[in-house]
């Protein structure tokens, strides 16, 4: 099903997953800093790198006979994973039910529904993402997954999640023509960070690893939960796929700086992303300044800014 360039063939729209561009930032990186390269993932079919994990999880589950056409996939989600799962589920003849919340962009709810999902909305109260809210969403999803014909996608547990990002790492190594010195990415489950690292390492190179989190919910550095507005990241103090021993460091970035970076990136670099992209680029620039010339830092524009229009970042 997969091919070495990260694409997929033989399953309609799934063939459009992967093979995204890697671009060098020209304007936002100060003179005297290392190069900063960004893997622009917004060109995936649902506008997010989550398509990579969704196709990995669901095709592996179908191949193992754990789910069959007519069954319903269940997951709790801030919307990007849910949209990717809805898209892949539809192509594979599966249903999809998402447990979502009004703390996330309404456009993400609409996108999931456009791909045929049933979306259940757990009220947040004040529009912020908290660990308590995520726990309530999880409990609701697990209860639904108990029904006959239901399959829990398990974005926080399935080893097919990080595996889905191996092609992204292979693409980065090939596009860069060698090793980045640092790979730097914000962490939700840690699947994208660790899977990408594994894909790069399989190409025989071994960058230093830097995890990124919002200062308002510095779960990795302080363990103290906090309300924040960066969708998809800082969801648990113990990201299931994150191997902390592989990290050189964790960088915390203030969310307002990340959101300002999103606006600057759109206007000056033509890189259009969401809040996690802003976090990633801020941290990559800080890394690049610390490293100095002659080095390369790679990070990711996780998804397209189109998902955030009408939200707090761009309006
Ligand atoms: C927009 C966005 N950025 C970053 C992440 C973090 O990715 P991961 O869960 O692989 O660490 C997510 C995960 O949901 C996301 O939706």
PDB file of C-alpha atoms and ligand atoms in Angstrom:
ATOM      1  CA  UNK A   1       0.000   0.000   0.000  1.00  0.00           C
ATOM      2  CA  UNK A   2       2.709   2.524   0.914  1.00  0.00           C
ATOM      3  CA  UNK A   3       5.473   3.497  -1.473  1.00  0.00           C
ATOM      4  CA  UNK A   4       8.971   4.788  -0.688  1.00  0.00           C
ATOM      5  CA  UNK A   5       8.021   8.410  -1.407  1.00  0.00           C
ATOM      6  CA  UNK A   6       5.250   8.282   1.174  1.00  0.00           C
ATOM      7  CA  UNK A   7       2.322   8.170  -1.215  1.00  0.00           C
ATOM      8  CA  UNK A   8      -0.403   5.590  -1.468  1.00  0.00           C
ATOM      9  CA  UNK A   9      -1.910   4.144  -4.579  1.00  0.00           C
ATOM     10  CA  UNK A  10      -4.934   2.092  -5.463  1.00  0.00           C
ATOM     11  CA  UNK A  11      -7.347   3.729  -3.045  1.00  0.00           C
ATOM     12  CA  UNK A  12      -8.711   6.828  -4.714  1.00  0.00           C
ATOM     13  CA  UNK A  13      -7.954   9.995  -2.790  1.00  0.00           C
ATOM     14  CA  UNK A  14      -5.531   8.204  -0.479  1.00  0.00           C
ATOM     15  CA  UNK A  15      -2.975   8.489  -3.299  1.00  0.00           C
ATOM     16  CA  UNK A  16      -2.728  12.220  -2.549  1.00  0.00           C
ATOM     17  CA  UNK A  17      -1.264  11.701   0.942  1.00  0.00           C
ATOM     18  CA  UNK A  18       2.376  12.696   1.459  1.00  0.00           C
ATOM     19  CA  UNK A  19       5.166  13.925  -0.838  1.00  0.00           C
ATOM     20  CA  UNK A  20       4.794  17.450   0.556  1.00  0.00           C
ATOM     21  CA  UNK A  21       7.286  20.275  -0.060  1.00  0.00           C
ATOM     22  CA  UNK A  22      10.169  21.172   2.254  1.00  0.00           C
ATOM     23  CA  UNK A  23      10.772  24.929   2.115  1.00  0.00           C
ATOM     24  CA  UNK A  24      13.532  27.104   3.547  1.00  0.00           C
ATOM     25  CA  UNK A  25      12.342  30.155   5.484  1.00  0.00           C
ATOM     26  CA  UNK A  26      13.797  33.328   3.959  1.00  0.00           C
ATOM     27  CA  UNK A  27      12.433  36.286   5.916  1.00  0.00           C
ATOM     28  CA  UNK A  28      11.685  35.370   9.528  1.00  0.00           C
ATOM     29  CA  UNK A  29      15.076  33.861  10.405  1.00  0.00           C
ATOM     30  CA  UNK A  30      17.589  36.405  11.752  1.00  0.00           C
ATOM     31  CA  UNK A  31      20.969  36.886  10.059  1.00  0.00           C
ATOM     32  CA  UNK A  32      23.671  34.737  11.587  1.00  0.00           C
ATOM     33  CA  UNK A  33      21.285  31.908  12.446  1.00  0.00           C
ATOM     34  CA  UNK A  34      21.211  28.354  11.121  1.00  0.00           C
ATOM     35  CA  UNK A  35      18.950  27.493   8.178  1.00  0.00           C
ATOM     36  CA  UNK A  36      15.322  26.736   9.066  1.00  0.00           C
ATOM     37  CA  UNK A  37      13.437  24.322   6.828  1.00  0.00           C
ATOM     38  CA  UNK A  38       9.707  23.631   7.095  1.00  0.00           C
ATOM     39  CA  UNK A  39       7.869  20.548   5.860  1.00  0.00           C
ATOM     40  CA  UNK A  40       4.620  22.063   4.606  1.00  0.00           C
ATOM     41  CA  UNK A  41       1.938  19.491   5.343  1.00  0.00           C
ATOM     42  CA  UNK A  42      -1.138  21.568   4.527  1.00  0.00           C
ATOM     43  CA  UNK A  43      -1.198  20.066   1.023  1.00  0.00           C
ATOM     44  CA  UNK A  44      -2.384  16.705   2.311  1.00  0.00           C
ATOM     45  CA  UNK A  45      -5.996  15.932   1.323  1.00  0.00           C
ATOM     46  CA  UNK A  46      -7.557  17.145   4.595  1.00  0.00           C
ATOM     47  CA  UNK A  47      -4.935  19.873   5.002  1.00  0.00           C
ATOM     48  CA  UNK A  48      -3.001  18.173   7.806  1.00  0.00           C
ATOM     49  CA  UNK A  49      -0.190  15.716   8.478  1.00  0.00           C
ATOM     50  CA  UNK A  50      -2.785  13.664  10.327  1.00  0.00           C
ATOM     51  CA  UNK A  51      -3.729  12.046   7.002  1.00  0.00           C
ATOM     52  CA  UNK A  52      -0.472  10.129   7.323  1.00  0.00           C
ATOM     53  CA  UNK A  53      -1.448   8.553  10.645  1.00  0.00           C
ATOM     54  CA  UNK A  54      -5.072   7.964   9.634  1.00  0.00           C
ATOM     55  CA  UNK A  55      -4.138   5.950   6.545  1.00  0.00           C
ATOM     56  CA  UNK A  56      -1.579   4.009   8.568  1.00  0.00           C
ATOM     57  CA  UNK A  57      -3.993   3.168  11.419  1.00  0.00           C
ATOM     58  CA  UNK A  58      -7.013   2.261   9.321  1.00  0.00           C
ATOM     59  CA  UNK A  59      -5.337   0.338   6.510  1.00  0.00           C
ATOM     60  CA  UNK A  60      -3.373  -1.710   9.068  1.00  0.00           C
ATOM     61  CA  UNK A  61      -6.579  -2.413  11.019  1.00  0.00           C
ATOM     62  CA  UNK A  62      -8.374  -3.513   7.832  1.00  0.00           C
ATOM     63  CA  UNK A  63      -5.427  -5.699   6.822  1.00  0.00           C
ATOM     64  CA  UNK A  64      -5.431  -7.348  10.280  1.00  0.00           C
ATOM     65  CA  UNK A  65      -9.196  -7.924  10.028  1.00  0.00           C
ATOM     66  CA  UNK A  66      -9.922  -5.757  13.077  1.00  0.00           C
ATOM     67  CA  UNK A  67     -12.409  -3.634  11.150  1.00  0.00           C
ATOM     68  CA  UNK A  68     -14.434  -4.271   7.996  1.00  0.00           C
ATOM     69  CA  UNK A  69     -16.548  -2.220   5.604  1.00  0.00           C
ATOM     70  CA  UNK A  70     -19.786  -1.214   7.329  1.00  0.00           C
ATOM     71  CA  UNK A  71     -18.157  -0.961  10.772  1.00  0.00           C
ATOM     72  CA  UNK A  72     -17.780   2.394  12.533  1.00  0.00           C
ATOM     73  CA  UNK A  73     -14.482   3.901  13.612  1.00  0.00           C
ATOM     74  CA  UNK A  74     -14.661   5.930  16.869  1.00  0.00           C
ATOM     75  CA  UNK A  75     -12.222   8.534  18.199  1.00  0.00           C
ATOM     76  CA  UNK A  76     -12.164  11.641  20.406  1.00  0.00           C
ATOM     77  CA  UNK A  77     -10.488  14.463  18.606  1.00  0.00           C
ATOM     78  CA  UNK A  78      -9.770  18.166  18.364  1.00  0.00           C
ATOM     79  CA  UNK A  79     -10.732  17.870  14.725  1.00  0.00           C
ATOM     80  CA  UNK A  80      -7.569  17.362  12.652  1.00  0.00           C
ATOM     81  CA  UNK A  81      -7.233  13.691  13.517  1.00  0.00           C
ATOM     82  CA  UNK A  82     -10.997  13.345  13.192  1.00  0.00           C
ATOM     83  CA  UNK A  83     -11.071  14.899   9.742  1.00  0.00           C
ATOM     84  CA  UNK A  84      -8.245  12.646   8.577  1.00  0.00           C
ATOM     85  CA  UNK A  85      -9.957   9.560  10.021  1.00  0.00           C
ATOM     86  CA  UNK A  86     -13.288  10.558   8.448  1.00  0.00           C
ATOM     87  CA  UNK A  87     -11.591  10.973   5.052  1.00  0.00           C
ATOM     88  CA  UNK A  88      -9.736   7.647   5.151  1.00  0.00           C
ATOM     89  CA  UNK A  89     -12.699   5.798   6.697  1.00  0.00           C
ATOM     90  CA  UNK A  90     -14.941   7.011   3.871  1.00  0.00           C
ATOM     91  CA  UNK A  91     -12.538   5.748   1.191  1.00  0.00           C
ATOM     92  CA  UNK A  92     -12.284   2.359   2.947  1.00  0.00           C
ATOM     93  CA  UNK A  93     -16.085   1.998   3.319  1.00  0.00           C
ATOM     94  CA  UNK A  94     -16.081   2.531   7.085  1.00  0.00           C
ATOM     95  CA  UNK A  95     -18.260   4.875   9.144  1.00  0.00           C
ATOM     96  CA  UNK A  96     -16.724   7.374  11.565  1.00  0.00           C
ATOM     97  CA  UNK A  97     -18.047   8.914  14.779  1.00  0.00           C
ATOM     98  CA  UNK A  98     -16.046  11.753  16.381  1.00  0.00           C
ATOM     99  CA  UNK A  99     -16.322  12.980  19.958  1.00  0.00           C
ATOM    100  CA  UNK A 100     -15.417  16.662  19.526  1.00  0.00           C
ATOM    101  CA  UNK A 101     -15.737  19.874  21.568  1.00  0.00           C
ATOM    102  CA  UNK A 102     -16.626  23.512  21.000  1.00  0.00           C
ATOM    103  CA  UNK A 103     -13.129  24.390  22.317  1.00  0.00           C
ATOM    104  CA  UNK A 104     -11.860  23.575  18.806  1.00  0.00           C
ATOM    105  CA  UNK A 105     -12.458  25.358  15.486  1.00  0.00           C
ATOM    106  CA  UNK A 106     -15.980  24.994  14.200  1.00  0.00           C
ATOM    107  CA  UNK A 107     -14.550  24.621  10.697  1.00  0.00           C
ATOM    108  CA  UNK A 108     -13.006  21.339  11.884  1.00  0.00           C
ATOM    109  CA  UNK A 109     -16.458  20.069  12.858  1.00  0.00           C
ATOM    110  CA  UNK A 110     -17.719  21.068   9.433  1.00  0.00           C
ATOM    111  CA  UNK A 111     -14.794  19.327   7.721  1.00  0.00           C
ATOM    112  CA  UNK A 112     -15.441  16.073   9.599  1.00  0.00           C
ATOM    113  CA  UNK A 113     -19.088  16.228   8.589  1.00  0.00           C
ATOM    114  CA  UNK A 114     -18.132  16.971   4.969  1.00  0.00           C
ATOM    115  CA  UNK A 115     -16.233  13.663   4.950  1.00  0.00           C
ATOM    116  CA  UNK A 116     -19.312  11.884   6.302  1.00  0.00           C
ATOM    117  CA  UNK A 117     -18.566  11.774  10.036  1.00  0.00           C
ATOM    118  CA  UNK A 118     -21.113  11.842  12.840  1.00  0.00           C
ATOM    119  CA  UNK A 119     -19.838  14.537  15.239  1.00  0.00           C
ATOM    120  CA  UNK A 120     -20.797  14.600  18.932  1.00  0.00           C
ATOM    121  CA  UNK A 121     -19.909  17.868  20.676  1.00  0.00           C
ATOM    122  CA  UNK A 122     -18.779  17.808  24.325  1.00  0.00           C
ATOM    123  CA  UNK A 123     -19.324  21.308  25.798  1.00  0.00           C
ATOM    124  CA  UNK A 124     -16.157  23.051  27.038  1.00  0.00           C
ATOM    125  CA  UNK A 125     -17.857  25.736  29.120  1.00  0.00           C
ATOM    126  CA  UNK A 126     -15.453  28.590  28.366  1.00  0.00           C
ATOM    127  CA  UNK A 127     -13.905  27.641  25.031  1.00  0.00           C
ATOM    128  CA  UNK A 128     -10.534  26.573  26.450  1.00  0.00           C
ATOM    129  CA  UNK A 129      -8.846  23.186  26.105  1.00  0.00           C
ATOM    130  CA  UNK A 130      -8.263  21.556  29.497  1.00  0.00           C
ATOM    131  CA  UNK A 131      -7.175  18.074  30.550  1.00  0.00           C
ATOM    132  CA  UNK A 132     -10.565  17.610  32.271  1.00  0.00           C
ATOM    133  CA  UNK A 133     -12.369  18.338  28.997  1.00  0.00           C
ATOM    134  CA  UNK A 134     -10.178  15.847  27.136  1.00  0.00           C
ATOM    135  CA  UNK A 135     -10.875  13.222  29.816  1.00  0.00           C
ATOM    136  CA  UNK A 136     -14.616  13.698  29.391  1.00  0.00           C
ATOM    137  CA  UNK A 137     -14.265  13.351  25.605  1.00  0.00           C
ATOM    138  CA  UNK A 138     -12.203  10.190  26.025  1.00  0.00           C
ATOM    139  CA  UNK A 139     -14.710   8.573  28.381  1.00  0.00           C
ATOM    140  CA  UNK A 140     -17.512   9.249  25.921  1.00  0.00           C
ATOM    141  CA  UNK A 141     -15.523   7.803  22.996  1.00  0.00           C
ATOM    142  CA  UNK A 142     -14.588   4.657  24.947  1.00  0.00           C
ATOM    143  CA  UNK A 143     -18.242   4.069  25.840  1.00  0.00           C
ATOM    144  CA  UNK A 144     -19.207   4.335  22.144  1.00  0.00           C
ATOM    145  CA  UNK A 145     -16.370   2.034  21.124  1.00  0.00           C
ATOM    146  CA  UNK A 146     -17.890  -0.743  23.255  1.00  0.00           C
ATOM    147  CA  UNK A 147     -20.803  -1.129  20.817  1.00  0.00           C
ATOM    148  CA  UNK A 148     -20.788  -4.061  18.354  1.00  0.00           C
ATOM    149  CA  UNK A 149     -19.211  -3.121  14.999  1.00  0.00           C
ATOM    150  CA  UNK A 150     -17.315  -0.209  16.554  1.00  0.00           C
ATOM    151  CA  UNK A 151     -13.528   0.147  16.226  1.00  0.00           C
ATOM    152  CA  UNK A 152     -11.569   2.493  18.502  1.00  0.00           C
ATOM    153  CA  UNK A 153      -8.865   4.153  16.380  1.00  0.00           C
ATOM    154  CA  UNK A 154      -6.766   4.725  19.527  1.00  0.00           C
ATOM    155  CA  UNK A 155      -4.718   7.716  18.411  1.00  0.00           C
ATOM    156  CA  UNK A 156      -3.085   7.684  21.871  1.00  0.00           C
ATOM    157  CA  UNK A 157      -2.124   4.016  21.814  1.00  0.00           C
ATOM    158  CA  UNK A 158      -1.821   2.435  18.385  1.00  0.00           C
ATOM    159  CA  UNK A 159       1.740   1.804  17.197  1.00  0.00           C
ATOM    160  CA  UNK A 160       0.425   2.442  13.689  1.00  0.00           C
ATOM    161  CA  UNK A 161       0.232   6.158  14.622  1.00  0.00           C
ATOM    162  CA  UNK A 162       4.001   6.893  14.755  1.00  0.00           C
ATOM    163  CA  UNK A 163       4.534   4.400  11.920  1.00  0.00           C
ATOM    164  CA  UNK A 164       2.389   6.605   9.708  1.00  0.00           C
ATOM    165  CA  UNK A 165       5.018   9.364   9.956  1.00  0.00           C
ATOM    166  CA  UNK A 166       8.002   7.252   8.856  1.00  0.00           C
ATOM    167  CA  UNK A 167       7.487   8.359   5.228  1.00  0.00           C
ATOM    168  CA  UNK A 168       7.579  12.000   6.355  1.00  0.00           C
ATOM    169  CA  UNK A 169      11.008  11.433   7.879  1.00  0.00           C
ATOM    170  CA  UNK A 170      12.214   9.624   4.753  1.00  0.00           C
ATOM    171  CA  UNK A 171      10.954  12.488   2.595  1.00  0.00           C
ATOM    172  CA  UNK A 172      12.760  15.072   4.766  1.00  0.00           C
ATOM    173  CA  UNK A 173      16.055  13.183   4.610  1.00  0.00           C
ATOM    174  CA  UNK A 174      15.767  12.827   0.822  1.00  0.00           C
ATOM    175  CA  UNK A 175      14.689  16.443   0.230  1.00  0.00           C
ATOM    176  CA  UNK A 176      17.416  17.858   2.437  1.00  0.00           C
ATOM    177  CA  UNK A 177      20.026  15.589   0.890  1.00  0.00           C
ATOM    178  CA  UNK A 178      21.314  14.529   4.289  1.00  0.00           C
ATOM    179  CA  UNK A 179      20.968  15.150   7.959  1.00  0.00           C
ATOM    180  CA  UNK A 180      19.207  18.038   9.636  1.00  0.00           C
ATOM    181  CA  UNK A 181      21.110  18.950  12.808  1.00  0.00           C
ATOM    182  CA  UNK A 182      17.876  19.364  14.741  1.00  0.00           C
ATOM    183  CA  UNK A 183      14.317  18.116  14.324  1.00  0.00           C
ATOM    184  CA  UNK A 184      11.941  20.273  16.302  1.00  0.00           C
ATOM    185  CA  UNK A 185       8.187  19.727  16.705  1.00  0.00           C
ATOM    186  CA  UNK A 186       5.316  20.433  19.074  1.00  0.00           C
ATOM    187  CA  UNK A 187       3.890  17.416  20.866  1.00  0.00           C
ATOM    188  CA  UNK A 188       0.342  16.185  21.234  1.00  0.00           C
ATOM    189  CA  UNK A 189       0.632  12.403  21.265  1.00  0.00           C
ATOM    190  CA  UNK A 190       4.284  12.614  20.206  1.00  0.00           C
ATOM    191  CA  UNK A 191       3.456  10.370  17.227  1.00  0.00           C
ATOM    192  CA  UNK A 192       4.524  12.825  14.561  1.00  0.00           C
ATOM    193  CA  UNK A 193       7.794  13.713  16.313  1.00  0.00           C
ATOM    194  CA  UNK A 194       8.893  10.158  17.064  1.00  0.00           C
ATOM    195  CA  UNK A 195       7.627   8.688  13.775  1.00  0.00           C
ATOM    196  CA  UNK A 196       9.383  11.360  11.743  1.00  0.00           C
ATOM    197  CA  UNK A 197      12.587  10.811  13.703  1.00  0.00           C
ATOM    198  CA  UNK A 198      12.391   7.073  13.011  1.00  0.00           C
ATOM    199  CA  UNK A 199      11.907   7.777   9.304  1.00  0.00           C
ATOM    200  CA  UNK A 200      14.928  10.095   9.225  1.00  0.00           C
ATOM    201  CA  UNK A 201      17.038   7.618  11.196  1.00  0.00           C
ATOM    202  CA  UNK A 202      16.156   4.853   8.740  1.00  0.00           C
ATOM    203  CA  UNK A 203      17.941   6.977   6.155  1.00  0.00           C
ATOM    204  CA  UNK A 204      21.109   6.662   8.247  1.00  0.00           C
ATOM    205  CA  UNK A 205      21.163  10.100   9.911  1.00  0.00           C
ATOM    206  CA  UNK A 206      20.421  11.075  13.484  1.00  0.00           C
ATOM    207  CA  UNK A 207      19.328  14.649  14.251  1.00  0.00           C
ATOM    208  CA  UNK A 208      19.022  16.052  17.765  1.00  0.00           C
ATOM    209  CA  UNK A 209      15.403  16.075  18.886  1.00  0.00           C
ATOM    210  CA  UNK A 210      13.635  19.093  20.395  1.00  0.00           C
ATOM    211  CA  UNK A 211      10.033  18.905  21.629  1.00  0.00           C
ATOM    212  CA  UNK A 212       7.945  22.072  21.754  1.00  0.00           C
ATOM    213  CA  UNK A 213       5.022  23.091  23.960  1.00  0.00           C
ATOM    214  CA  UNK A 214       3.030  26.249  24.756  1.00  0.00           C
ATOM    215  CA  UNK A 215       4.257  28.105  27.868  1.00  0.00           C
ATOM    216  CA  UNK A 216       0.643  28.317  29.040  1.00  0.00           C
ATOM    217  CA  UNK A 217       0.481  24.507  29.340  1.00  0.00           C
ATOM    218  CA  UNK A 218       4.101  23.482  29.819  1.00  0.00           C
ATOM    219  CA  UNK A 219       3.174  19.892  30.589  1.00  0.00           C
ATOM    220  CA  UNK A 220       6.530  18.400  29.628  1.00  0.00           C
ATOM    221  CA  UNK A 221       8.712  20.903  31.468  1.00  0.00           C
ATOM    222  CA  UNK A 222       6.592  21.582  34.562  1.00  0.00           C
ATOM    223  CA  UNK A 223       3.926  18.853  34.614  1.00  0.00           C
ATOM    224  CA  UNK A 224       1.413  21.557  35.469  1.00  0.00           C
ATOM    225  CA  UNK A 225      -1.670  21.605  33.218  1.00  0.00           C
ATOM    226  CA  UNK A 226      -2.995  24.936  32.008  1.00  0.00           C
ATOM    227  CA  UNK A 227      -5.667  26.267  29.688  1.00  0.00           C
ATOM    228  CA  UNK A 228      -4.296  27.218  26.265  1.00  0.00           C
ATOM    229  CA  UNK A 229      -5.458  27.837  22.721  1.00  0.00           C
ATOM    230  CA  UNK A 230      -3.010  25.877  20.571  1.00  0.00           C
ATOM    231  CA  UNK A 231      -5.086  23.147  19.006  1.00  0.00           C
ATOM    232  CA  UNK A 232      -3.672  19.629  18.895  1.00  0.00           C
ATOM    233  CA  UNK A 233      -0.774  20.009  21.337  1.00  0.00           C
ATOM    234  CA  UNK A 234      -0.172  19.918  25.120  1.00  0.00           C
ATOM    235  CA  UNK A 235      -2.952  17.417  25.663  1.00  0.00           C
ATOM    236  CA  UNK A 236      -1.347  15.186  28.286  1.00  0.00           C
ATOM    237  CA  UNK A 237       1.566  15.239  30.741  1.00  0.00           C
ATOM    238  CA  UNK A 238       2.600  11.853  29.402  1.00  0.00           C
ATOM    239  CA  UNK A 239       2.435  11.839  25.577  1.00  0.00           C
ATOM    240  CA  UNK A 240       2.120   8.137  24.759  1.00  0.00           C
ATOM    241  CA  UNK A 241       4.608   7.984  21.886  1.00  0.00           C
ATOM    242  CA  UNK A 242       7.183  10.401  23.260  1.00  0.00           C
ATOM    243  CA  UNK A 243      10.484   8.811  24.263  1.00  0.00           C
ATOM    244  CA  UNK A 244      11.837  11.475  26.597  1.00  0.00           C
ATOM    245  CA  UNK A 245      15.264   9.838  26.617  1.00  0.00           C
ATOM    246  CA  UNK A 246      15.556  10.689  22.898  1.00  0.00           C
ATOM    247  CA  UNK A 247      15.044  14.421  23.521  1.00  0.00           C
ATOM    248  CA  UNK A 248      17.873  16.911  23.711  1.00  0.00           C
ATOM    249  CA  UNK A 249      15.506  19.475  25.198  1.00  0.00           C
ATOM    250  CA  UNK A 250      11.965  20.806  25.434  1.00  0.00           C
ATOM    251  CA  UNK A 251      11.358  24.396  24.342  1.00  0.00           C
ATOM    252  CA  UNK A 252       8.387  26.363  25.627  1.00  0.00           C
ATOM    253  CA  UNK A 253       6.969  29.148  23.477  1.00  0.00           C
ATOM    254  CA  UNK A 254       4.323  31.664  24.532  1.00  0.00           C
ATOM    255  CA  UNK A 255       1.173  31.085  22.548  1.00  0.00           C
ATOM    256  CA  UNK A 256       0.715  34.734  21.559  1.00  0.00           C
ATOM    257  CA  UNK A 257       4.181  34.713  20.006  1.00  0.00           C
ATOM    258  CA  UNK A 258       3.203  31.574  18.083  1.00  0.00           C
ATOM    259  CA  UNK A 259      -0.029  33.152  16.818  1.00  0.00           C
ATOM    260  CA  UNK A 260       1.842  36.306  15.761  1.00  0.00           C
ATOM    261  CA  UNK A 261       4.327  34.076  13.930  1.00  0.00           C
ATOM    262  CA  UNK A 262       1.430  32.421  12.062  1.00  0.00           C
ATOM    263  CA  UNK A 263       0.364  35.821  10.732  1.00  0.00           C
ATOM    264  CA  UNK A 264       3.926  36.784   9.811  1.00  0.00           C
ATOM    265  CA  UNK A 265       4.549  33.450   8.079  1.00  0.00           C
ATOM    266  CA  UNK A 266       1.411  33.851   5.986  1.00  0.00           C
ATOM    267  CA  UNK A 267       2.328  37.388   4.920  1.00  0.00           C
ATOM    268  CA  UNK A 268       6.048  37.035   4.337  1.00  0.00           C
ATOM    269  CA  UNK A 269       6.855  33.383   3.652  1.00  0.00           C
ATOM    270  CA  UNK A 270       3.617  32.133   2.118  1.00  0.00           C
ATOM    271  CA  UNK A 271       3.517  29.405   4.775  1.00  0.00           C
ATOM    272  CA  UNK A 272      -0.035  29.281   6.075  1.00  0.00           C
ATOM    273  CA  UNK A 273      -0.526  27.264   9.258  1.00  0.00           C
ATOM    274  CA  UNK A 274      -2.293  26.873  12.577  1.00  0.00           C
ATOM    275  CA  UNK A 275      -1.102  27.528  16.119  1.00  0.00           C
ATOM    276  CA  UNK A 276       1.105  24.448  16.352  1.00  0.00           C
ATOM    277  CA  UNK A 277       2.904  25.588  13.199  1.00  0.00           C
ATOM    278  CA  UNK A 278       3.553  28.935  14.878  1.00  0.00           C
ATOM    279  CA  UNK A 279       4.976  27.161  17.940  1.00  0.00           C
ATOM    280  CA  UNK A 280       7.159  24.960  15.761  1.00  0.00           C
ATOM    281  CA  UNK A 281       8.611  27.817  13.738  1.00  0.00           C
ATOM    282  CA  UNK A 282       9.277  29.984  16.817  1.00  0.00           C
ATOM    283  CA  UNK A 283      11.135  27.114  18.467  1.00  0.00           C
ATOM    284  CA  UNK A 284      13.017  26.294  15.248  1.00  0.00           C
ATOM    285  CA  UNK A 285      14.145  29.926  14.963  1.00  0.00           C
ATOM    286  CA  UNK A 286      15.299  29.946  18.605  1.00  0.00           C
ATOM    287  CA  UNK A 287      17.227  26.733  17.902  1.00  0.00           C
ATOM    288  CA  UNK A 288      18.695  28.221  14.722  1.00  0.00           C
ATOM    289  CA  UNK A 289      19.853  31.346  16.563  1.00  0.00           C
ATOM    290  CA  UNK A 290      21.485  29.200  19.246  1.00  0.00           C
ATOM    291  CA  UNK A 291      23.201  26.958  16.666  1.00  0.00           C
ATOM    292  CA  UNK A 292      24.461  29.636  14.298  1.00  0.00           C
ATOM    293  CA  UNK A 293      25.429  29.371  10.617  1.00  0.00           C
ATOM    294  CA  UNK A 294      26.365  26.096   8.971  1.00  0.00           C
ATOM    295  CA  UNK A 295      23.555  24.106  10.567  1.00  0.00           C
ATOM    296  CA  UNK A 296      20.052  23.097   9.533  1.00  0.00           C
ATOM    297  CA  UNK A 297      16.933  22.943  11.687  1.00  0.00           C
ATOM    298  CA  UNK A 298      13.851  21.164  10.357  1.00  0.00           C
ATOM    299  CA  UNK A 299      10.326  21.660  11.608  1.00  0.00           C
ATOM    300  CA  UNK A 300       6.792  21.164  10.311  1.00  0.00           C
ATOM    301  CA  UNK A 301       3.826  23.259   9.264  1.00  0.00           C
ATOM    302  CA  UNK A 302       1.413  20.668  10.634  1.00  0.00           C
ATOM    303  CA  UNK A 303      -1.695  21.863   8.848  1.00  0.00           C
ATOM    304  CA  UNK A 304      -3.131  24.633   6.716  1.00  0.00           C
ATOM    305  CA  UNK A 305      -4.238  27.988   8.076  1.00  0.00           C
ATOM    306  CA  UNK A 306      -7.461  27.563   6.128  1.00  0.00           C
ATOM    307  CA  UNK A 307      -8.640  25.444   9.078  1.00  0.00           C
ATOM    308  CA  UNK A 308      -8.324  28.448  11.384  1.00  0.00           C
ATOM    309  CA  UNK A 309     -10.070  31.178   9.407  1.00  0.00           C
ATOM    310  CA  UNK A 310     -12.752  32.785  11.548  1.00  0.00           C
ATOM    311  CA  UNK A 311     -10.893  31.737  14.715  1.00  0.00           C
ATOM    312  CA  UNK A 312      -8.688  33.784  17.027  1.00  0.00           C
ATOM    313  CA  UNK A 313      -5.442  33.495  15.028  1.00  0.00           C
ATOM    314  CA  UNK A 314      -6.415  35.227  11.807  1.00  0.00           C
ATOM    315  CA  UNK A 315      -9.314  37.489  12.803  1.00  0.00           C
TER     316      UNK A 315
HETATM  317  C1  LIG B   1      -2.755  20.895  14.439  1.00  0.00           C
HETATM  318  C2  LIG B   1      -1.954  19.886  15.188  1.00  0.00           C
HETATM  319  N1  LIG B   1      -0.672  20.146  15.440  1.00  0.00           N
HETATM  320  C3  LIG B   1       0.101  19.279  16.135  1.00  0.00           C
HETATM  321  C4  LIG B   1      -0.408  18.075  16.618  1.00  0.00           C
HETATM  322  C5  LIG B   1       0.480  17.153  17.409  1.00  0.00           C
HETATM  323  O1  LIG B   1       0.776  15.961  16.721  1.00  0.00           O
HETATM  324  P1  LIG B   1       1.091  14.619  17.521  1.00  0.00           P
HETATM  325  O2  LIG B   1      -0.178  14.170  18.187  1.00  0.00           O
HETATM  326  O3  LIG B   1       1.536  13.637  16.486  1.00  0.00           O
HETATM  327  O4  LIG B   1       2.145  14.912  18.519  1.00  0.00           O
HETATM  328  C6  LIG B   1      -1.740  17.782  16.367  1.00  0.00           C
HETATM  329  C7  LIG B   1      -2.338  16.552  16.880  1.00  0.00           C
HETATM  330  O5  LIG B   1      -3.549  16.413  16.963  1.00  0.00           O
HETATM  331  C8  LIG B   1      -2.533  18.705  15.637  1.00  0.00           C
HETATM  332  O6  LIG B   1      -3.836  18.467  15.397  1.00  0.00           O
END
